[in-house]
Coordinates of C-alpha atoms in Angstrom, one line a residue:
M1 CA 70.2 -3.4 -32.9
L2 CA 73.2 -5.4 -31.7
D3 CA 74.1 -8.5 -33.8
P4 CA 72.7 -11.6 -32.0
V5 CA 75.3 -13.7 -33.9
L6 CA 78.1 -11.6 -32.5
L7 CA 76.7 -11.9 -29.0
R8 CA 76.8 -15.7 -29.4
K9 CA 80.2 -15.9 -30.9
D10 CA 82.1 -13.2 -28.9
I11 CA 80.1 -12.0 -26.0
Q12 CA 83.2 -10.8 -24.2
F13 CA 83.9 -8.3 -27.0
V14 CA 80.4 -6.9 -26.7
I15 CA 80.7 -6.6 -23.0
A16 CA 84.0 -4.7 -23.3
Q17 CA 82.7 -2.4 -26.0
L18 CA 79.6 -1.5 -24.0
A19 CA 81.7 -0.9 -20.9
R20 CA 83.6 1.8 -23.0
R21 CA 80.2 3.5 -23.2
G22 CA 79.8 3.1 -19.4
L23 CA 77.2 0.4 -19.7
S24 CA 77.0 -3.0 -18.1
F25 CA 75.6 -5.9 -20.2
D26 CA 73.4 -8.4 -18.3
V27 CA 75.2 -11.6 -19.3
E28 CA 73.1 -13.8 -17.0
R29 CA 69.9 -12.7 -18.7
F30 CA 71.3 -13.3 -22.2
N31 CA 72.6 -16.7 -21.2
Q32 CA 69.2 -17.7 -19.8
L33 CA 67.4 -16.6 -23.0
E34 CA 70.0 -18.3 -25.1
A35 CA 69.7 -21.6 -23.1
S36 CA 65.9 -21.4 -23.4
R37 CA 66.2 -20.8 -27.2
K38 CA 68.5 -23.7 -27.7
E39 CA 66.4 -26.0 -25.6
V40 CA 63.3 -25.2 -27.6
Q41 CA 65.2 -25.5 -30.9
V42 CA 66.6 -28.9 -30.0
E43 CA 63.1 -30.1 -28.8
T44 CA 61.7 -28.9 -32.1
E45 CA 64.4 -30.6 -34.2
N46 CA 63.9 -33.9 -32.3
L47 CA 60.1 -33.7 -32.8
Q48 CA 60.5 -33.0 -36.5
A49 CA 62.9 -36.0 -36.7
S50 CA 60.3 -38.1 -34.9
R51 CA 57.6 -37.0 -37.2
N52 CA 59.6 -38.0 -40.3
A53 CA 60.5 -41.4 -38.7
L54 CA 56.8 -42.0 -37.9
A55 CA 55.8 -41.1 -41.4
K56 CA 58.2 -43.7 -42.9
E57 CA 57.0 -46.3 -40.4
I58 CA 53.3 -45.6 -41.3
G59 CA 54.2 -45.9 -45.0
K60 CA 56.0 -49.2 -44.4
L61 CA 53.1 -50.7 -42.4
K62 CA 50.5 -49.7 -44.9
S63 CA 52.6 -51.1 -47.8
Q64 CA 52.6 -54.4 -45.8
G65 CA 48.9 -54.2 -45.2
Q66 CA 49.4 -53.9 -41.4
D67 CA 47.5 -51.7 -38.9
A68 CA 49.1 -48.3 -38.6
S69 CA 46.4 -46.6 -36.5
E70 CA 48.4 -46.4 -33.2
I71 CA 51.4 -44.8 -34.9
M72 CA 49.2 -42.5 -36.9
A73 CA 47.6 -41.3 -33.6
K74 CA 51.1 -40.4 -32.4
A75 CA 51.9 -38.6 -35.6
A76 CA 48.6 -36.7 -35.5
A77 CA 49.6 -35.1 -32.1
I78 CA 52.9 -33.7 -33.4
P79 CA 51.6 -30.7 -35.4
D80 CA 50.0 -29.2 -32.2
Q81 CA 53.2 -29.9 -30.3
L82 CA 55.3 -28.2 -33.0
K83 CA 53.0 -25.2 -33.0
Q84 CA 53.3 -24.8 -29.2
L85 CA 57.1 -25.0 -29.5
E86 CA 57.0 -22.4 -32.4
E87 CA 55.0 -20.0 -30.2
K88 CA 57.4 -20.6 -27.3
L89 CA 60.4 -19.9 -29.5
S90 CA 58.8 -16.8 -30.9
S91 CA 58.1 -15.5 -27.4
I92 CA 61.8 -16.0 -26.5
K93 CA 63.0 -14.3 -29.7
N94 CA 60.6 -11.4 -29.1
E95 CA 61.9 -10.9 -25.5
L96 CA 65.5 -11.0 -26.7
D97 CA 64.8 -8.5 -29.6
A98 CA 62.8 -6.2 -27.3
W99 CA 65.7 -6.1 -24.9
L100 CA 68.4 -5.7 -27.6
M101 CA 66.3 -2.7 -28.9
T102 CA 67.2 -0.8 -25.7
I103 CA 70.9 -1.4 -26.0
P104 CA 73.0 1.2 -27.9
N105 CA 75.4 0.6 -30.7
L106 CA 79.0 -0.5 -30.1
P107 CA 81.6 2.3 -30.5
H108 CA 84.2 2.0 -33.2
E109 CA 87.8 1.3 -32.0
S110 CA 88.9 4.8 -33.0
V111 CA 86.3 6.5 -30.7
P112 CA 88.0 8.0 -27.6
M113 CA 86.9 6.9 -24.1
G114 CA 85.1 9.6 -22.1
K115 CA 82.2 10.3 -19.8
D116 CA 80.7 13.4 -21.5
S117 CA 81.2 16.3 -23.9
D118 CA 84.1 17.6 -21.8
E119 CA 86.1 14.6 -23.1
N120 CA 85.4 15.0 -26.8
V121 CA 88.5 15.5 -28.9
E122 CA 88.9 18.5 -31.2
Q123 CA 90.2 17.5 -34.7
R124 CA 90.6 20.8 -36.5
R125 CA 89.5 24.5 -36.7
W126 CA 88.7 26.6 -39.8
F127 CA 88.6 30.3 -40.2
P128 CA 87.4 32.3 -43.3
D129 CA 90.6 34.3 -43.6
G130 CA 93.1 31.5 -42.9
G131 CA 91.6 28.1 -43.4
Y132 CA 92.6 25.3 -41.0
Q133 CA 94.4 26.8 -38.0
S134 CA 94.1 24.5 -35.0
N135 CA 95.6 26.8 -32.3
R136 CA 93.9 30.0 -33.3
E137 CA 91.1 31.7 -31.3
P138 CA 88.3 33.7 -33.0
E139 CA 89.0 37.4 -33.1
A140 CA 87.0 39.7 -30.9
F141 CA 84.7 42.3 -32.4
A142 CA 85.7 46.0 -32.3
F143 CA 82.3 46.8 -30.7
E144 CA 80.0 45.2 -28.2
V145 CA 78.3 42.3 -29.9
Q146 CA 74.6 41.7 -29.7
D147 CA 73.0 38.2 -29.6
H148 CA 70.6 37.1 -32.4
V149 CA 67.6 37.8 -30.3
S150 CA 68.5 41.5 -29.9
L151 CA 69.6 41.8 -33.5
G152 CA 66.5 40.0 -34.7
E153 CA 64.0 42.2 -32.9
K154 CA 64.4 44.9 -35.5
L155 CA 64.5 42.5 -38.5
G156 CA 61.4 40.4 -38.1
L157 CA 62.4 37.7 -35.5
E158 CA 59.4 37.7 -33.1
F159 CA 59.6 35.4 -30.1
D160 CA 56.7 37.1 -28.4
T161 CA 54.4 36.3 -31.3
A162 CA 55.5 32.7 -31.1
V163 CA 54.8 32.5 -27.4
K164 CA 51.3 33.9 -28.0
L165 CA 50.7 31.3 -30.7
S166 CA 52.4 28.2 -29.3
G167 CA 54.3 28.8 -26.1
S168 CA 58.0 28.9 -25.3
R169 CA 60.8 27.4 -27.6
F170 CA 59.1 28.5 -30.8
A171 CA 60.0 31.3 -33.2
F172 CA 58.0 33.4 -35.6
M173 CA 59.8 35.1 -38.5
R174 CA 58.7 37.7 -41.0
G175 CA 60.2 39.8 -43.7
A176 CA 64.0 39.8 -44.2
V177 CA 64.8 37.3 -41.4
A178 CA 62.2 34.8 -42.8
R179 CA 63.7 35.2 -46.3
L180 CA 67.3 34.7 -44.9
H181 CA 66.1 31.6 -43.2
R182 CA 64.7 30.2 -46.4
A183 CA 67.8 31.3 -48.4
L184 CA 70.0 29.2 -46.1
A185 CA 67.9 26.1 -46.6
Q186 CA 67.8 26.6 -50.4
F187 CA 71.5 27.2 -50.5
M188 CA 72.3 24.1 -48.5
L189 CA 70.0 21.9 -50.7
D190 CA 71.5 23.3 -53.9
T191 CA 75.1 22.7 -52.7
H192 CA 74.4 19.1 -51.6
T193 CA 72.6 18.2 -54.9
S194 CA 74.9 20.0 -57.3
L195 CA 78.3 19.6 -55.6
H196 CA 77.9 16.5 -53.5
G197 CA 75.7 14.2 -55.5
Y198 CA 72.7 13.9 -53.2
T199 CA 69.2 13.4 -54.5
E200 CA 66.7 15.9 -53.1
C201 CA 63.6 14.4 -51.4
Y202 CA 60.4 15.6 -49.8
T203 CA 59.3 13.3 -47.0
P204 CA 56.4 12.9 -44.6
Y205 CA 56.6 14.9 -41.3
I206 CA 54.5 12.3 -39.5
V207 CA 55.5 8.6 -39.3
N208 CA 54.3 5.4 -37.6
A209 CA 55.9 3.7 -34.6
S210 CA 57.6 0.9 -36.6
T211 CA 59.6 3.5 -38.6
L212 CA 60.9 5.0 -35.4
F213 CA 61.8 1.5 -34.1
G214 CA 63.8 0.9 -37.2
T215 CA 66.0 4.1 -36.9
G216 CA 66.3 3.8 -33.1
Q217 CA 64.2 6.7 -31.8
L218 CA 61.8 4.1 -30.2
P219 CA 61.5 2.7 -27.6
K220 CA 64.2 4.6 -25.8
F221 CA 63.5 8.2 -26.8
K222 CA 59.7 8.4 -26.9
E223 CA 59.6 11.3 -24.4
D224 CA 61.7 13.3 -26.7
M225 CA 59.1 13.0 -29.5
F226 CA 55.8 14.8 -30.2
W227 CA 53.0 12.4 -31.1
V228 CA 49.4 12.3 -32.1
T229 CA 46.8 9.5 -32.1
K230 CA 44.6 8.3 -34.9
G231 CA 41.6 6.0 -34.7
G232 CA 39.9 4.5 -31.7
D233 CA 36.7 6.5 -32.2
D234 CA 36.3 6.1 -36.0
V235 CA 34.4 3.4 -37.7
D236 CA 35.3 1.9 -41.1
E237 CA 33.0 1.1 -44.0
N238 CA 32.3 -2.3 -42.4
G239 CA 31.2 -0.8 -39.1
Q240 CA 34.3 -1.9 -37.3
V241 CA 36.1 0.5 -34.9
V242 CA 39.4 1.6 -36.3
P243 CA 42.2 0.6 -33.9
K244 CA 43.9 3.4 -32.1
E245 CA 47.4 4.2 -33.5
E246 CA 50.1 6.5 -32.4
L247 CA 51.8 8.6 -35.1
Y248 CA 54.9 10.7 -34.4
L249 CA 56.2 14.0 -35.7
I250 CA 59.7 13.5 -37.0
S251 CA 62.7 14.8 -35.0
T252 CA 64.8 14.7 -38.1
S253 CA 64.4 13.7 -41.7
E254 CA 67.1 11.1 -41.1
I255 CA 64.2 9.0 -40.0
T256 CA 62.3 9.1 -43.2
L257 CA 65.3 9.2 -45.6
T258 CA 67.0 6.2 -43.9
S259 CA 63.7 4.3 -43.8
T260 CA 63.4 4.3 -47.6
V261 CA 65.3 1.0 -47.6
K262 CA 63.3 -0.5 -44.8
D263 CA 62.4 -4.2 -45.5
S264 CA 64.3 -4.1 -48.7
I265 CA 67.1 -5.9 -50.5
V266 CA 69.0 -3.3 -52.4
A267 CA 70.8 -4.1 -55.6
S268 CA 74.6 -3.7 -55.2
T269 CA 74.7 -1.6 -58.3
D270 CA 72.3 1.0 -56.7
L271 CA 74.8 1.7 -53.9
P272 CA 75.8 4.1 -52.6
I273 CA 72.4 5.9 -52.1
R274 CA 72.7 9.6 -51.3
L275 CA 69.6 11.4 -50.1
T276 CA 69.0 14.9 -48.8
A277 CA 65.9 16.8 -47.6
H278 CA 64.9 20.0 -46.0
S279 CA 62.2 19.5 -43.3
P280 CA 60.9 20.9 -40.0
C281 CA 62.0 18.9 -37.0
F282 CA 60.0 18.5 -33.8
R283 CA 61.6 17.7 -30.4
S284 CA 60.1 18.0 -27.0
E285 CA 63.6 18.7 -25.4
A286 CA 62.5 16.6 -22.5
G287 CA 66.1 16.2 -21.3
S288 CA 67.3 19.7 -21.9
G289 CA 67.0 20.8 -18.3
G290 CA 66.1 24.4 -19.1
R291 CA 69.2 25.0 -21.2
D292 CA 69.1 27.7 -24.0
T293 CA 65.7 29.0 -23.2
R294 CA 66.6 32.3 -24.9
G295 CA 66.5 32.5 -28.7
M296 CA 66.7 29.8 -31.4
I297 CA 69.5 27.5 -30.2
R298 CA 67.2 24.9 -28.7
Q299 CA 63.6 24.9 -30.1
H300 CA 60.6 22.5 -30.2
Q301 CA 60.3 23.2 -33.9
F302 CA 63.3 23.9 -36.1
D303 CA 64.4 23.3 -39.7
K304 CA 67.2 21.2 -40.9
V305 CA 68.8 20.0 -44.1
E306 CA 69.7 16.4 -43.6
M307 CA 72.2 14.2 -45.5
V308 CA 71.8 10.4 -45.5
Q309 CA 74.0 7.8 -47.2
I310 CA 73.3 4.1 -47.5
V311 CA 76.4 2.1 -48.4
K312 CA 78.3 -1.2 -48.4
P313 CA 80.0 -2.0 -45.1
E314 CA 83.5 -1.7 -46.5
T315 CA 83.0 1.9 -47.5
S316 CA 81.2 3.3 -44.5
Y317 CA 84.1 4.9 -42.7
E318 CA 85.4 6.5 -45.8
T319 CA 81.9 7.8 -46.3
L320 CA 81.8 9.2 -42.8
E321 CA 84.8 11.4 -43.6
Q322 CA 83.3 12.4 -46.9
M323 CA 80.0 13.5 -45.3
T324 CA 81.8 15.4 -42.6
G325 CA 83.5 17.3 -45.5
H326 CA 80.1 18.0 -47.1
A327 CA 78.9 19.6 -43.9
E328 CA 82.1 21.6 -43.6
K329 CA 81.8 22.9 -47.1
I330 CA 78.5 24.6 -46.2
L331 CA 80.2 26.5 -43.4
Q332 CA 83.2 27.3 -45.5
L333 CA 81.0 28.8 -48.3
L334 CA 79.2 30.8 -45.7
K335 CA 82.6 31.9 -44.3
L336 CA 81.7 31.0 -40.7
P337 CA 84.4 30.0 -38.2
Y338 CA 83.9 26.4 -37.0
R339 CA 85.7 23.4 -35.5
V340 CA 85.3 19.6 -35.9
V341 CA 85.1 17.5 -32.8
L342 CA 85.2 13.7 -32.4
L343 CA 82.7 12.6 -29.8
C344 CA 83.9 10.4 -27.0
T345 CA 82.1 7.1 -26.0
G346 CA 80.0 8.9 -23.3
D347 CA 78.7 11.6 -25.6
M348 CA 77.7 9.6 -28.7
G349 CA 74.2 9.1 -29.9
F350 CA 72.3 5.8 -29.2
G351 CA 72.7 4.4 -32.7
S352 CA 76.1 5.7 -33.6
S353 CA 79.4 3.8 -33.9
K354 CA 81.3 7.0 -34.5
T355 CA 80.3 10.7 -34.7
Y356 CA 81.8 14.0 -35.6
D357 CA 80.2 17.2 -34.5
L358 CA 80.7 20.5 -36.3
E359 CA 80.6 23.5 -33.9
V360 CA 80.2 27.0 -35.2
W361 CA 81.4 30.1 -33.4
I362 CA 78.7 32.1 -31.6
P363 CA 80.1 35.5 -30.7
S364 CA 77.5 36.5 -28.1
Q365 CA 78.2 33.3 -26.1
N366 CA 81.9 33.4 -26.8
T367 CA 81.9 29.7 -27.5
W368 CA 81.4 27.0 -30.1
R369 CA 78.0 25.5 -30.6
E370 CA 77.0 22.3 -32.4
I371 CA 75.5 23.0 -35.9
S372 CA 76.0 19.5 -37.4
S373 CA 76.4 16.0 -36.2
V374 CA 77.6 13.3 -38.7
S375 CA 77.4 9.7 -37.7
N376 CA 78.1 6.2 -38.9
C377 CA 75.6 3.7 -37.5
E378 CA 77.1 0.8 -39.3
A379 CA 74.5 -2.0 -39.5
F380 CA 72.7 -1.0 -36.3
Q381 CA 69.7 0.6 -38.0
A382 CA 69.7 -1.7 -41.0
R383 CA 69.4 -4.7 -38.7
R384 CA 66.4 -3.1 -37.0
M385 CA 64.9 -2.2 -40.4
G386 CA 65.6 -5.3 -42.3
A387 CA 67.6 -3.4 -44.9
R388 CA 70.1 -5.5 -46.9
Y389 CA 71.9 -5.8 -50.2
K390 CA 73.3 -8.7 -52.2
N391 CA 77.1 -8.8 -51.7
E392 CA 79.7 -10.1 -54.2
Q393 CA 79.0 -13.7 -53.3
G394 CA 75.3 -13.2 -53.9
K395 CA 74.4 -13.4 -50.2
N396 CA 72.2 -10.9 -48.4
E397 CA 74.2 -8.7 -46.1
Y398 CA 73.1 -5.8 -43.9
L399 CA 73.7 -2.3 -45.2
H400 CA 75.5 0.5 -43.4
T401 CA 73.7 3.7 -42.8
L402 CA 75.1 7.2 -42.2
N403 CA 73.4 10.5 -41.4
G404 CA 74.5 14.1 -40.9
S405 CA 73.1 17.6 -40.6
G406 CA 73.9 19.6 -43.6
L407 CA 73.1 21.9 -41.7
A408 CA 70.7 22.9 -38.9
V409 CA 69.0 25.9 -40.6
G410 CA 68.0 27.8 -37.4
R411 CA 71.5 27.6 -35.9
A412 CA 73.0 28.6 -39.2
L413 CA 70.7 31.7 -39.1
V414 CA 72.0 32.5 -35.6
A415 CA 75.6 32.1 -36.7
V416 CA 75.2 34.3 -39.8
M417 CA 73.3 37.0 -37.9
E418 CA 75.9 37.2 -35.1
N419 CA 79.1 36.7 -37.1
Y420 CA 78.0 39.1 -39.8
Q421 CA 76.6 41.8 -37.5
Q422 CA 77.8 45.4 -37.8
A423 CA 78.1 48.1 -35.1
D424 CA 74.8 49.7 -36.1
G425 CA 72.9 46.4 -35.7
S426 CA 72.7 45.7 -39.4
I427 CA 73.7 42.3 -40.9
V428 CA 75.8 41.8 -44.0
V429 CA 74.4 39.0 -46.1
P430 CA 77.0 36.3 -47.0
E431 CA 77.9 36.5 -50.7
V432 CA 76.7 32.9 -51.4
L433 CA 73.2 33.8 -50.1
R434 CA 72.7 37.1 -52.1
P435 CA 71.3 35.3 -55.2
Y436 CA 68.6 33.8 -52.9
M437 CA 67.9 37.3 -51.4
G438 CA 67.3 39.1 -54.6
G439 CA 70.7 40.7 -54.5
V440 CA 70.2 42.3 -51.1
E441 CA 73.6 42.8 -49.5
V442 CA 72.7 44.2 -46.0
L443 CA 69.7 43.7 -43.8
K444 CA 68.7 46.8 -41.9
A445 CA 65.9 47.6 -39.5

């Protein structure tokens, strides 16, 4: 959520930064709400001052043995008036907060201007046989490449079975492909915990609405979520109907990992917090417009290993570069060609101030596809969650939160299958995965 204090102090800066994202800020609405808030606060302060003055006068009259009943009657009416003003102020604040919840984060000054992904800025490319080589193109195969769907048909990747069970945009895996999928997730977790200092977590896959408000998925992205309802028909032990509640399947474990500091004041000595988890992710793909209907690139259910760091504000941009490097390390160890792209203002996520995407080479599509997105949300999520720490001066300050895929497991499986394919349709297992595959070096039909 945007900082209300910043809005009051420098609204022109906020307007200019949102304009970089192609958004117009309703200044008139904000000024009206601010004027109403100030009016109620001034009225409240005046009434409180009046209550204090009347209390003194009542005390004085009573000490002199005089009748204070008329003044006491005035004072007796004040608590109800203050309560009404408190409710009015709460209503104004709730309206402001609900509105600010729908406004995205401000972009960092280093984020390039742009309307969409076509205006993202490539930072670097990496190749297994040459390291960083920015002007290089991936080499063509000596044979006609197959996509992961065709390769997987003989190895246990069954989309027809998934359609029978659940419908489109699901996958069913068995045998060697299922084991390779699991090996990728285990390898990613082991790398992040042993090399990068993250603590492995296991999190719920279903969360309540307040958790999603905190991390920014609600209210804006409800249609991208899957949800279930609980209660409404049940009766508790006292015979009362249990209120109906909506619960949501997580679209990423960023939600649960970041929310571990919700409504908390974290000790400065506990920072930075580094968390990682492997979880399924559920997305309705409501806005996908029919893209990537073939294969595993865009699924309703997919697995991801997530990285989250919760840090002091002064270290968050250094941490963003560090986390991007952590995601890159996975691709380097897998020896997969990739590039790093800085997202422009028009392509950034709702809660992000700055985002790097890692895009892996997909031979069958002859293009780079996103496999990781690493973002600094600054205090945007922390403000929504009430997540703070005590700074050097002993004052409570909002934390900065960062998240990144480390990596999307399904897309990593696609990249391994396609980049390691052989002319006969077999797939060489990357060296770092062989210990997780019982020493198997090649997957064959």
